[in-house]
mmCIF file of C-alpha atoms and ligand atoms in Angstrom:
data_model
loop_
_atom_site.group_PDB
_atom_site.id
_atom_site.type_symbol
_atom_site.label_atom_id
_atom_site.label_comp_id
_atom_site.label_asym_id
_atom_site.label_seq_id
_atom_site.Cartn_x
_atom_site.Cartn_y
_atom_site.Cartn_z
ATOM 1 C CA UNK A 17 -97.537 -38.762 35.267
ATOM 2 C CA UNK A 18 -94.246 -37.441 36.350
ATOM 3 C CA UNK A 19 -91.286 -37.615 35.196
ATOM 4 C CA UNK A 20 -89.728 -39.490 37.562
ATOM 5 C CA UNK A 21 -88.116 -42.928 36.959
ATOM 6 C CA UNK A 22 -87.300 -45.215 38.881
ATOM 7 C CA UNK A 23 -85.105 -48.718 39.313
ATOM 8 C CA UNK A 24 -85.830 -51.120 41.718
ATOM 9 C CA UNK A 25 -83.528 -54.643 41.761
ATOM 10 C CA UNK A 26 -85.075 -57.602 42.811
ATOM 11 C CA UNK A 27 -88.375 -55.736 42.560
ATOM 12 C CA UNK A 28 -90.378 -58.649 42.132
ATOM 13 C CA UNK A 29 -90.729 -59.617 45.616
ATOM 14 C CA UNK A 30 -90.903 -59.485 49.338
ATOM 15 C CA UNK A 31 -89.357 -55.218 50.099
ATOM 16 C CA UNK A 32 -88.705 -54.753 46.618
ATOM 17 C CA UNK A 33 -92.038 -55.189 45.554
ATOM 18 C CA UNK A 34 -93.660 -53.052 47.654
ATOM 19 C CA UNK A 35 -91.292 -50.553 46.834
ATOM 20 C CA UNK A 36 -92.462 -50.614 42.962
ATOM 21 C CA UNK A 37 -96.034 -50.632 43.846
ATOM 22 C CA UNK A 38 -95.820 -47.693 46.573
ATOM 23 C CA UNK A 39 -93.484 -45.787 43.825
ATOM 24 C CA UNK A 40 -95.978 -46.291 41.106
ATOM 25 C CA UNK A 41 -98.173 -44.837 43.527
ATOM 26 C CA UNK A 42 -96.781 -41.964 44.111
ATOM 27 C CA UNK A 43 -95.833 -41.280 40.487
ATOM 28 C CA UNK A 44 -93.112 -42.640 39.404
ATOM 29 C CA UNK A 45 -92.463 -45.060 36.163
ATOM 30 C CA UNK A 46 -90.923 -48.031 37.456
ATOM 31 C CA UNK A 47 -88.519 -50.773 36.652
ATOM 32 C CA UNK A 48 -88.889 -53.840 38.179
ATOM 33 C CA UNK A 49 -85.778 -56.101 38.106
ATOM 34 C CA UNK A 50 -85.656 -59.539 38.682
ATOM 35 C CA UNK A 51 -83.348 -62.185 38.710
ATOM 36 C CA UNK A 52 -85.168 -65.774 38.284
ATOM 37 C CA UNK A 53 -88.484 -64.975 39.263
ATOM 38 C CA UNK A 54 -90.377 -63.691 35.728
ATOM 39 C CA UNK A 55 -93.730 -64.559 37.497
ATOM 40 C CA UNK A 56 -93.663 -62.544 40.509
ATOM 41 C CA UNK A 57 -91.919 -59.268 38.531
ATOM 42 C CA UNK A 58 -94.782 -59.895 35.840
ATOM 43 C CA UNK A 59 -97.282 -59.566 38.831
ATOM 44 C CA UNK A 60 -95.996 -56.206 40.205
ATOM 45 C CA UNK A 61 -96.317 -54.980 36.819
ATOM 46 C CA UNK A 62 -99.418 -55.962 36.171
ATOM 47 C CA UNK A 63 -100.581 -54.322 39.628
ATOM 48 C CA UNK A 64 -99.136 -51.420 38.322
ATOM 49 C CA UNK A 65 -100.468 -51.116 34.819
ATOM 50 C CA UNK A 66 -103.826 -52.465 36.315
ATOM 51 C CA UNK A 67 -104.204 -48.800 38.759
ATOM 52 C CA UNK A 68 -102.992 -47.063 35.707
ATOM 53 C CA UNK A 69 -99.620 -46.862 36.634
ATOM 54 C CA UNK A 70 -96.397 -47.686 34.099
ATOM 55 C CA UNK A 71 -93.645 -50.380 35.139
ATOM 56 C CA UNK A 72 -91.279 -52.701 32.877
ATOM 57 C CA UNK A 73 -89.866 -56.007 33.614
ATOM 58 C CA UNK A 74 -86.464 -56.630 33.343
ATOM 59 C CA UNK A 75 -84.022 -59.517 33.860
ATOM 60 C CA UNK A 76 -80.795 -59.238 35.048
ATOM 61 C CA UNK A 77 -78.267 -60.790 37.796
ATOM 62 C CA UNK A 78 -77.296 -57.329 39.230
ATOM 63 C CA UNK A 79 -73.672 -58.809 40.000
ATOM 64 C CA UNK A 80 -73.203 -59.437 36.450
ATOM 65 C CA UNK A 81 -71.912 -56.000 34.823
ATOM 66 C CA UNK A 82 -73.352 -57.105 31.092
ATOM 67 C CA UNK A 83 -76.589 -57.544 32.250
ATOM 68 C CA UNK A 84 -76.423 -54.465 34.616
ATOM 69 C CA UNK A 85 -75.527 -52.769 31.583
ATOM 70 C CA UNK A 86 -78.367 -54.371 29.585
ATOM 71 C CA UNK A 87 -80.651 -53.290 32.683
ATOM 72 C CA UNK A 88 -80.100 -49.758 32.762
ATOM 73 C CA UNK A 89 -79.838 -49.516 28.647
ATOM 74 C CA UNK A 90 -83.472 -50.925 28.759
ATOM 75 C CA UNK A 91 -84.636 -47.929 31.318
ATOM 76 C CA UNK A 92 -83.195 -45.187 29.100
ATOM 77 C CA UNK A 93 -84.948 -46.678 26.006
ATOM 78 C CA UNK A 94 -87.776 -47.472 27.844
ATOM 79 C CA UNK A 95 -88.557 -44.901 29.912
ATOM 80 C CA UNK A 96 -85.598 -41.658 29.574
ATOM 81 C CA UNK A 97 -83.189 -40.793 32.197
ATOM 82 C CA UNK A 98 -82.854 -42.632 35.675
ATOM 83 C CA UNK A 99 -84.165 -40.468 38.542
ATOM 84 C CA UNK A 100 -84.335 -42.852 41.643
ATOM 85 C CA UNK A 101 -82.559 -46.280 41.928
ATOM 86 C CA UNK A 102 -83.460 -48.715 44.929
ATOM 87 C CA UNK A 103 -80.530 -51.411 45.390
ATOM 88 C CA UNK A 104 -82.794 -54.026 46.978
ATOM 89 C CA UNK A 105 -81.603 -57.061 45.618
ATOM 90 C CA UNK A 106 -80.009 -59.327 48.050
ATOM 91 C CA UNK A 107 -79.626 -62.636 49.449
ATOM 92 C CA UNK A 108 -78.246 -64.552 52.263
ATOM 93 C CA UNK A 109 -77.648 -68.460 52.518
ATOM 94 C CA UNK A 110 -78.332 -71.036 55.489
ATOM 95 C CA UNK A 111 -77.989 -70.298 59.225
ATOM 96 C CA UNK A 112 -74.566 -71.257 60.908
ATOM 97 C CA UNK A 113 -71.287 -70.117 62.393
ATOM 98 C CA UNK A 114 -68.395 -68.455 60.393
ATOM 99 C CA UNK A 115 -65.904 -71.340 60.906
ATOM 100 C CA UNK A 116 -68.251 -73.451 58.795
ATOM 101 C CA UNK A 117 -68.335 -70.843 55.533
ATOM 102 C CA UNK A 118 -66.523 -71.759 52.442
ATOM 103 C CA UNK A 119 -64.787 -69.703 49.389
ATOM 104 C CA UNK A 120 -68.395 -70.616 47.437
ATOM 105 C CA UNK A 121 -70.592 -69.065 49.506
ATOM 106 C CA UNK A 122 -68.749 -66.438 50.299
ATOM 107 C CA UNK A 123 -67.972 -65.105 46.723
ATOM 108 C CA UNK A 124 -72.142 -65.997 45.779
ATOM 109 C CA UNK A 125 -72.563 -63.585 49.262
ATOM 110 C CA UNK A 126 -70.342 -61.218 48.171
ATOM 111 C CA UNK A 127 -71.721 -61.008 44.448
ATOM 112 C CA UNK A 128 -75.178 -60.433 44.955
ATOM 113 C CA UNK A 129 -74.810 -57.965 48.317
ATOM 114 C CA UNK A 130 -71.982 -56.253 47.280
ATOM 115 C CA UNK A 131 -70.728 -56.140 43.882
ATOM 116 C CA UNK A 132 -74.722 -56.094 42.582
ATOM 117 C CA UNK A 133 -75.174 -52.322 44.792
ATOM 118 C CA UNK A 134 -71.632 -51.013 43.470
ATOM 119 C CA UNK A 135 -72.276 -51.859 39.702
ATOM 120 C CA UNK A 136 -75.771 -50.839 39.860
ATOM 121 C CA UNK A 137 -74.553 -47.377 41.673
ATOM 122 C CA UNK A 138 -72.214 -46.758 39.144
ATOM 123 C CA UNK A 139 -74.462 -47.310 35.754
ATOM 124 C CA UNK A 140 -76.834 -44.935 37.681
ATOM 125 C CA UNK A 141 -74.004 -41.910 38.872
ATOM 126 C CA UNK A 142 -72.876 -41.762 34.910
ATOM 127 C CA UNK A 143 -76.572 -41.484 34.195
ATOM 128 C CA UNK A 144 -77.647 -38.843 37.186
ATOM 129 C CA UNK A 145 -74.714 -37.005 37.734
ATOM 130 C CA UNK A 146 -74.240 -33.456 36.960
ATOM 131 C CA UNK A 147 -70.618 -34.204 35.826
ATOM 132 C CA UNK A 148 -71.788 -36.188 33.069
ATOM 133 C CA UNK A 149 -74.266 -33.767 32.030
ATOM 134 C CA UNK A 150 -77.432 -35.670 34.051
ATOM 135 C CA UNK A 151 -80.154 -33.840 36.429
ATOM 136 C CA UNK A 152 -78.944 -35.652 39.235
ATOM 137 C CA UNK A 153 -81.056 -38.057 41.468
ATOM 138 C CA UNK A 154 -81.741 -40.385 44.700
ATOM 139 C CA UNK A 155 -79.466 -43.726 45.433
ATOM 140 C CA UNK A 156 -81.178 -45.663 48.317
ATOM 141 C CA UNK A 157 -79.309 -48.925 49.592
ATOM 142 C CA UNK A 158 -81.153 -51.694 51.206
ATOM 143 C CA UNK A 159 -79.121 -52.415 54.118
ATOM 144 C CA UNK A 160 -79.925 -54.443 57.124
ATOM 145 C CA UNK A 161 -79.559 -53.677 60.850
ATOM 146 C CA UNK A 162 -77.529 -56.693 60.910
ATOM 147 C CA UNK A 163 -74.798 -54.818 59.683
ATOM 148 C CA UNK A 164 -75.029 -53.088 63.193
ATOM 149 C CA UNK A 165 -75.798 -56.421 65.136
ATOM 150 C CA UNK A 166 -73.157 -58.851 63.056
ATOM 151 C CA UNK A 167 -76.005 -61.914 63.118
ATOM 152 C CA UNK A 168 -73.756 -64.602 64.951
ATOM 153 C CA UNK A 169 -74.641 -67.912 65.061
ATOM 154 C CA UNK A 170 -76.805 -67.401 61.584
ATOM 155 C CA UNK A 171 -74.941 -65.588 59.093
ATOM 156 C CA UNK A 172 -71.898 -63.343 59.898
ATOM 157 C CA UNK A 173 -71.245 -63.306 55.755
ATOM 158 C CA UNK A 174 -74.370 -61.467 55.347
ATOM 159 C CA UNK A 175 -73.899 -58.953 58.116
ATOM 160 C CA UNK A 176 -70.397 -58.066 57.176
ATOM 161 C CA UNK A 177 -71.539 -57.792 52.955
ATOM 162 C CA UNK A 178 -73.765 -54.783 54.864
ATOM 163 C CA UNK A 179 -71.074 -53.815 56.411
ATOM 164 C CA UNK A 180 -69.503 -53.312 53.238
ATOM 165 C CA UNK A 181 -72.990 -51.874 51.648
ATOM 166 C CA UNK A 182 -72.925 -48.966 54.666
ATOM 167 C CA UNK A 183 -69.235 -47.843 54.207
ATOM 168 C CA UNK A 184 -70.278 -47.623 49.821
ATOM 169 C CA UNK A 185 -73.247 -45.245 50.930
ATOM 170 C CA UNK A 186 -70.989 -43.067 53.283
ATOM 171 C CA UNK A 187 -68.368 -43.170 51.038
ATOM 172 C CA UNK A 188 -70.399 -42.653 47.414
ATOM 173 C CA UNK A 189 -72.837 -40.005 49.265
ATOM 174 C CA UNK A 190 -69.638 -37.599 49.729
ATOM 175 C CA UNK A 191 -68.331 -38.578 46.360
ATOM 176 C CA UNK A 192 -71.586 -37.487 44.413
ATOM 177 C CA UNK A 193 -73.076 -34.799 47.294
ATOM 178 C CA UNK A 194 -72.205 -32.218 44.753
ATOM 179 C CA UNK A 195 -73.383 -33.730 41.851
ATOM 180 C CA UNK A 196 -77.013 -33.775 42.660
ATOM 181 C CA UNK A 197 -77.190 -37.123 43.742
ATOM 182 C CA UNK A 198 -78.206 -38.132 47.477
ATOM 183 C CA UNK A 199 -77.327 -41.496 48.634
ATOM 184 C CA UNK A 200 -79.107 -43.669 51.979
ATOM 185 C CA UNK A 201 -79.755 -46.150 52.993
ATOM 186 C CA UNK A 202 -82.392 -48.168 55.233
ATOM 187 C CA UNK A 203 -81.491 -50.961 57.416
ATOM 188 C CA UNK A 204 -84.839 -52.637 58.367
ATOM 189 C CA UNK A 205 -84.684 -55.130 60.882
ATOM 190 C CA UNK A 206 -87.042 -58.373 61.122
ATOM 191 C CA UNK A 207 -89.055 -58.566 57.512
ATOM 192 C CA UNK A 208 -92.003 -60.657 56.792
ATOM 193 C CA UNK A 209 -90.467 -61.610 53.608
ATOM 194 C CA UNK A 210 -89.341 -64.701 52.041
ATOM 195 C CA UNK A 211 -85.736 -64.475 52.142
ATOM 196 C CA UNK A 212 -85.700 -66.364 55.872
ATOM 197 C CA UNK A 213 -86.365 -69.291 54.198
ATOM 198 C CA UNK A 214 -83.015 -69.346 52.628
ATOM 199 C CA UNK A 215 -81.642 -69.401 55.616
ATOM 200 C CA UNK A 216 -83.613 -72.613 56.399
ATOM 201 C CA UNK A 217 -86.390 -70.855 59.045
ATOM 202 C CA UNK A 218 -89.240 -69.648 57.061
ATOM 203 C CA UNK A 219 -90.929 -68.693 60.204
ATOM 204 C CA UNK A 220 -87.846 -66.758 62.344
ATOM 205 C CA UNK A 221 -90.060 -63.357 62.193
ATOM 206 C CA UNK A 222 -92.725 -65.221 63.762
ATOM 207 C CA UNK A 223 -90.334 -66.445 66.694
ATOM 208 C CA UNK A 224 -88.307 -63.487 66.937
ATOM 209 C CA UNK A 225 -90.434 -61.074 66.289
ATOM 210 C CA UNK A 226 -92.372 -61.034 69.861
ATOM 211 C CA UNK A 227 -89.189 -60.747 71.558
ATOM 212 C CA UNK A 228 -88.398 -57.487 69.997
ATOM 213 C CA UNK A 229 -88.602 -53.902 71.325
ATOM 214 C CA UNK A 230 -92.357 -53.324 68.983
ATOM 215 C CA UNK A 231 -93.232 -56.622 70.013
ATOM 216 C CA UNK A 232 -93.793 -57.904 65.918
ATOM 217 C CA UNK A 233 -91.754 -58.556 63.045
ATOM 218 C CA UNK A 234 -91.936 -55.509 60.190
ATOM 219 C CA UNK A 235 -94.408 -55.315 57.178
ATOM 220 C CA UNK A 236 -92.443 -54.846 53.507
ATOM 221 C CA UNK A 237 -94.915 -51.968 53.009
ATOM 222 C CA UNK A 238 -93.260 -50.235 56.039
ATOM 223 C CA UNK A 239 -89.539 -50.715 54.828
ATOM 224 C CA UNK A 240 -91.122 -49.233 51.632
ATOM 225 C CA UNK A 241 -92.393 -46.072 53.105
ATOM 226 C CA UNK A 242 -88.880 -45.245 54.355
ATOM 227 C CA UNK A 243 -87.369 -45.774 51.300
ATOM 228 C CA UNK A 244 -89.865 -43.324 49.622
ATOM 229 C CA UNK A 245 -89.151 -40.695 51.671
ATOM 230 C CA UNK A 246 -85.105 -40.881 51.274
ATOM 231 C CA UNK A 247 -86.170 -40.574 48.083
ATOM 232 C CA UNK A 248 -88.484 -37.785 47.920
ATOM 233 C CA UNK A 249 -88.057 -33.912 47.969
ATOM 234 C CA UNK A 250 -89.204 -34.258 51.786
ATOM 235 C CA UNK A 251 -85.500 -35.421 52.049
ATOM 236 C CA UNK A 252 -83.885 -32.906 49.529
ATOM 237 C CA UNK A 253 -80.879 -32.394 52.489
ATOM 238 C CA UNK A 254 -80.877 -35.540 53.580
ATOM 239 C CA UNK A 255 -77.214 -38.041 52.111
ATOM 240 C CA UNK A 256 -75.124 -40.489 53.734
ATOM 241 C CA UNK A 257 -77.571 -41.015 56.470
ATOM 242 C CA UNK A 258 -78.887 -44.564 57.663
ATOM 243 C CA UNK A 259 -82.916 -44.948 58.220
ATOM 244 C CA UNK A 260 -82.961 -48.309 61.309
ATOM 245 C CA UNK A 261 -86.542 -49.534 60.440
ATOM 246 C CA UNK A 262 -86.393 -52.144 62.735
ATOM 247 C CA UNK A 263 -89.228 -51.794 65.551
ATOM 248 C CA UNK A 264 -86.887 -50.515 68.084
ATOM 249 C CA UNK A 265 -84.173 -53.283 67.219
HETATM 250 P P1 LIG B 1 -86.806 -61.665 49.089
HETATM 251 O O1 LIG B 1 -88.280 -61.634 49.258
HETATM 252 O O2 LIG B 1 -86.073 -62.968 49.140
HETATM 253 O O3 LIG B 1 -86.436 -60.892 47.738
HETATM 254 C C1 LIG B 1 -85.114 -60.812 47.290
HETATM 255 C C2 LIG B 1 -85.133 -60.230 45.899
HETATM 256 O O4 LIG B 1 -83.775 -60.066 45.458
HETATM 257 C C3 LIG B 1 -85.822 -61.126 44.888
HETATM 258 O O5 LIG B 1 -86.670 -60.323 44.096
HETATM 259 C C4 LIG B 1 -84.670 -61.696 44.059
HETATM 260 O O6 LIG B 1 -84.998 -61.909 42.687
HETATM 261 C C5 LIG B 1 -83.664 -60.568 44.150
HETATM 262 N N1 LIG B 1 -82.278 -60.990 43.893
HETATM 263 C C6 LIG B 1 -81.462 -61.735 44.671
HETATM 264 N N2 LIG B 1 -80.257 -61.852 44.095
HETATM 265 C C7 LIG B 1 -80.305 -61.151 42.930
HETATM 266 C C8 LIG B 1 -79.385 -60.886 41.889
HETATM 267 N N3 LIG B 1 -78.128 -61.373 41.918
HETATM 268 N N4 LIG B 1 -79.777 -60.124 40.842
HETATM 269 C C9 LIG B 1 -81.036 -59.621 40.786
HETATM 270 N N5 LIG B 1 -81.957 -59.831 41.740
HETATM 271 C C10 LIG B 1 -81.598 -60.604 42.794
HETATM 272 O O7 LIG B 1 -86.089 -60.792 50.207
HETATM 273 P P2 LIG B 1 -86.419 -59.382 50.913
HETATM 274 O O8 LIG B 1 -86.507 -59.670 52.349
HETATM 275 O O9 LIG B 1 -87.481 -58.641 50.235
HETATM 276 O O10 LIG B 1 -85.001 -58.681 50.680
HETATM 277 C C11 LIG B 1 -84.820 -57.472 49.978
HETATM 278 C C12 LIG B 1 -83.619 -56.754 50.581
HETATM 279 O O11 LIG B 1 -83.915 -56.440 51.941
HETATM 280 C C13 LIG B 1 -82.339 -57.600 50.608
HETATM 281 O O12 LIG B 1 -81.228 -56.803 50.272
HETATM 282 C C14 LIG B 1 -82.256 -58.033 52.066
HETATM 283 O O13 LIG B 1 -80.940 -58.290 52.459
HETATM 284 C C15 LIG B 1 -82.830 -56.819 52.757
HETATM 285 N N6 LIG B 1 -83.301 -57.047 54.131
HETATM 286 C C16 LIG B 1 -84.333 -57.911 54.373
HETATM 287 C C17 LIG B 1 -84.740 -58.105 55.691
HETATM 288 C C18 LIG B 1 -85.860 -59.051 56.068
HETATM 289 O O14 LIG B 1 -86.033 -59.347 57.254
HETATM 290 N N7 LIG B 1 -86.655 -59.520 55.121
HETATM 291 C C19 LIG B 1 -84.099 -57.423 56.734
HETATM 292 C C20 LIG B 1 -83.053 -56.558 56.436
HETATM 293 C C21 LIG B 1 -82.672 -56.372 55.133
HETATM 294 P P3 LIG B 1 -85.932 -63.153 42.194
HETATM 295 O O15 LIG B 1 -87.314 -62.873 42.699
HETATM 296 O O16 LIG B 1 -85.876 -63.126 40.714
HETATM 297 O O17 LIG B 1 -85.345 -64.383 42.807
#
């Protein structure tokens, strides 16, 4: 085994988990974080062990900078120093127009997609940053191309918290580009995932999906092939650059 480590957030499902189980595949020790889900995270894990792989389970609202803390403390214990995190986690709420959004949902939208990536990007720069005496290592942001296409009439707080999740990796990729950390992202487009039911359409890849350039919504496992590669020595020159995995979207 390598020794290459790596933290996924809300690794338990949908993109994030097969991120863990395509990373445990090609090597790495992995840290599956979840939020409220134990069963699902304990089921990637399992996969993992199961092929002889080696993944942990850990609990922790990434917007909450005690239990981000807590996280990343429980990787170096577990498993040494941080090589590759994943900022996955994220959420978005139901589908309607701007002018009905309140202060709640806002600040729960702004928590999980925005403050979650920049205190999980910090723990890991102090841990993989040459200036702090690390061996440097691989940010990749989950992004969405709806930061590009501003999702009106279904969630204009989501699109704008990638907004916000773009302008971190531009601006964190220069800030660390010479301390041996590369930072991406990927902004994949229509998902088979989960997360449309929060928005109160389970099935909106199934309806949209025909209509788009590929013809068919996106598979998690090929979000999770882009975000290996950012990661991987294949990409060693590769920072601050955005990866559209969106069928042509
Ligand atoms: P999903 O199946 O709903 O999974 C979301 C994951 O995020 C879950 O594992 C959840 O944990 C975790 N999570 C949410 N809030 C969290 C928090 N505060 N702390 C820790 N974990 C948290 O959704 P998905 O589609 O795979 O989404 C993954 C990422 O891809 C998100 O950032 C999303 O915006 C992005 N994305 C998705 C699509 C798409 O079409 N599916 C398109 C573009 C971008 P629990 O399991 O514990 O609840």
């Amino acid at each position: 085994m390598s020794d290459e480590v790596i933290l996924i957030t809300g690794g338990g499902r949908g993109i994030g988990a097969a991120t863990a189980l395509l990373a445990a595949e090609r090597g790495y020790r992995v840290c599956v974080n979840y939020r409220t889900d134990e069963a699902a995270a304990a089921g990637v894990v399992e996969r993992i062990e199961a092929a002889g792989g080696s993944a942990l389970a850990v609990r922790a609202d990434v917007s909450r900078s005690t239990e981000v803390e807590r996280l990343f403390r429980t990787v170096d214990e577990e498993f040494g120093p941080l090589t590759a995190l994943v900022n996955n986690a994220g959420t978005l709420e139901k589908q309607g127009r701007l002018d009905e959004l309140d202060e709640d949902r806002l600040a729960r939208i702004w928590a999980a997609n925005i403050t979650g990536p920049f205190l999980c990007a910090g723990a890991a720069v102090r841990r993989m940053s040459t200036r702090y005496g690390g061996r440097g290592g691989a940010i990749v942001n989950v992004s969405s191309a709806a930061s590009r296409l501003g999702s009106p009439n279904e969630y204009v707080d989501y699109a704008a918290s990638k907004g916000a999740l773009d302008s971190m990796t531009t601006g964190l990729a220069l800030e660390v580009a010479a301390e041996g950390i590369r930072v991406n992202a990927v902004r994949p487009g229509l998902i088979h995932t989960d997360i449309h039911a929060l928005g109160g359409e389970p099935a909106r890849v199934d309806r949209v999906g025909p209509l788009l350039p590929m013809g068919r919504g996106g598979r998690p496992e090929e979000v999770a092939e882009g975000i290996l590669y950012l990661l991987s020595p294949g990409a060693s020159y590769v920072t601050g650059a955005f990866l559209d995995l969106a069928g042509g979207r």
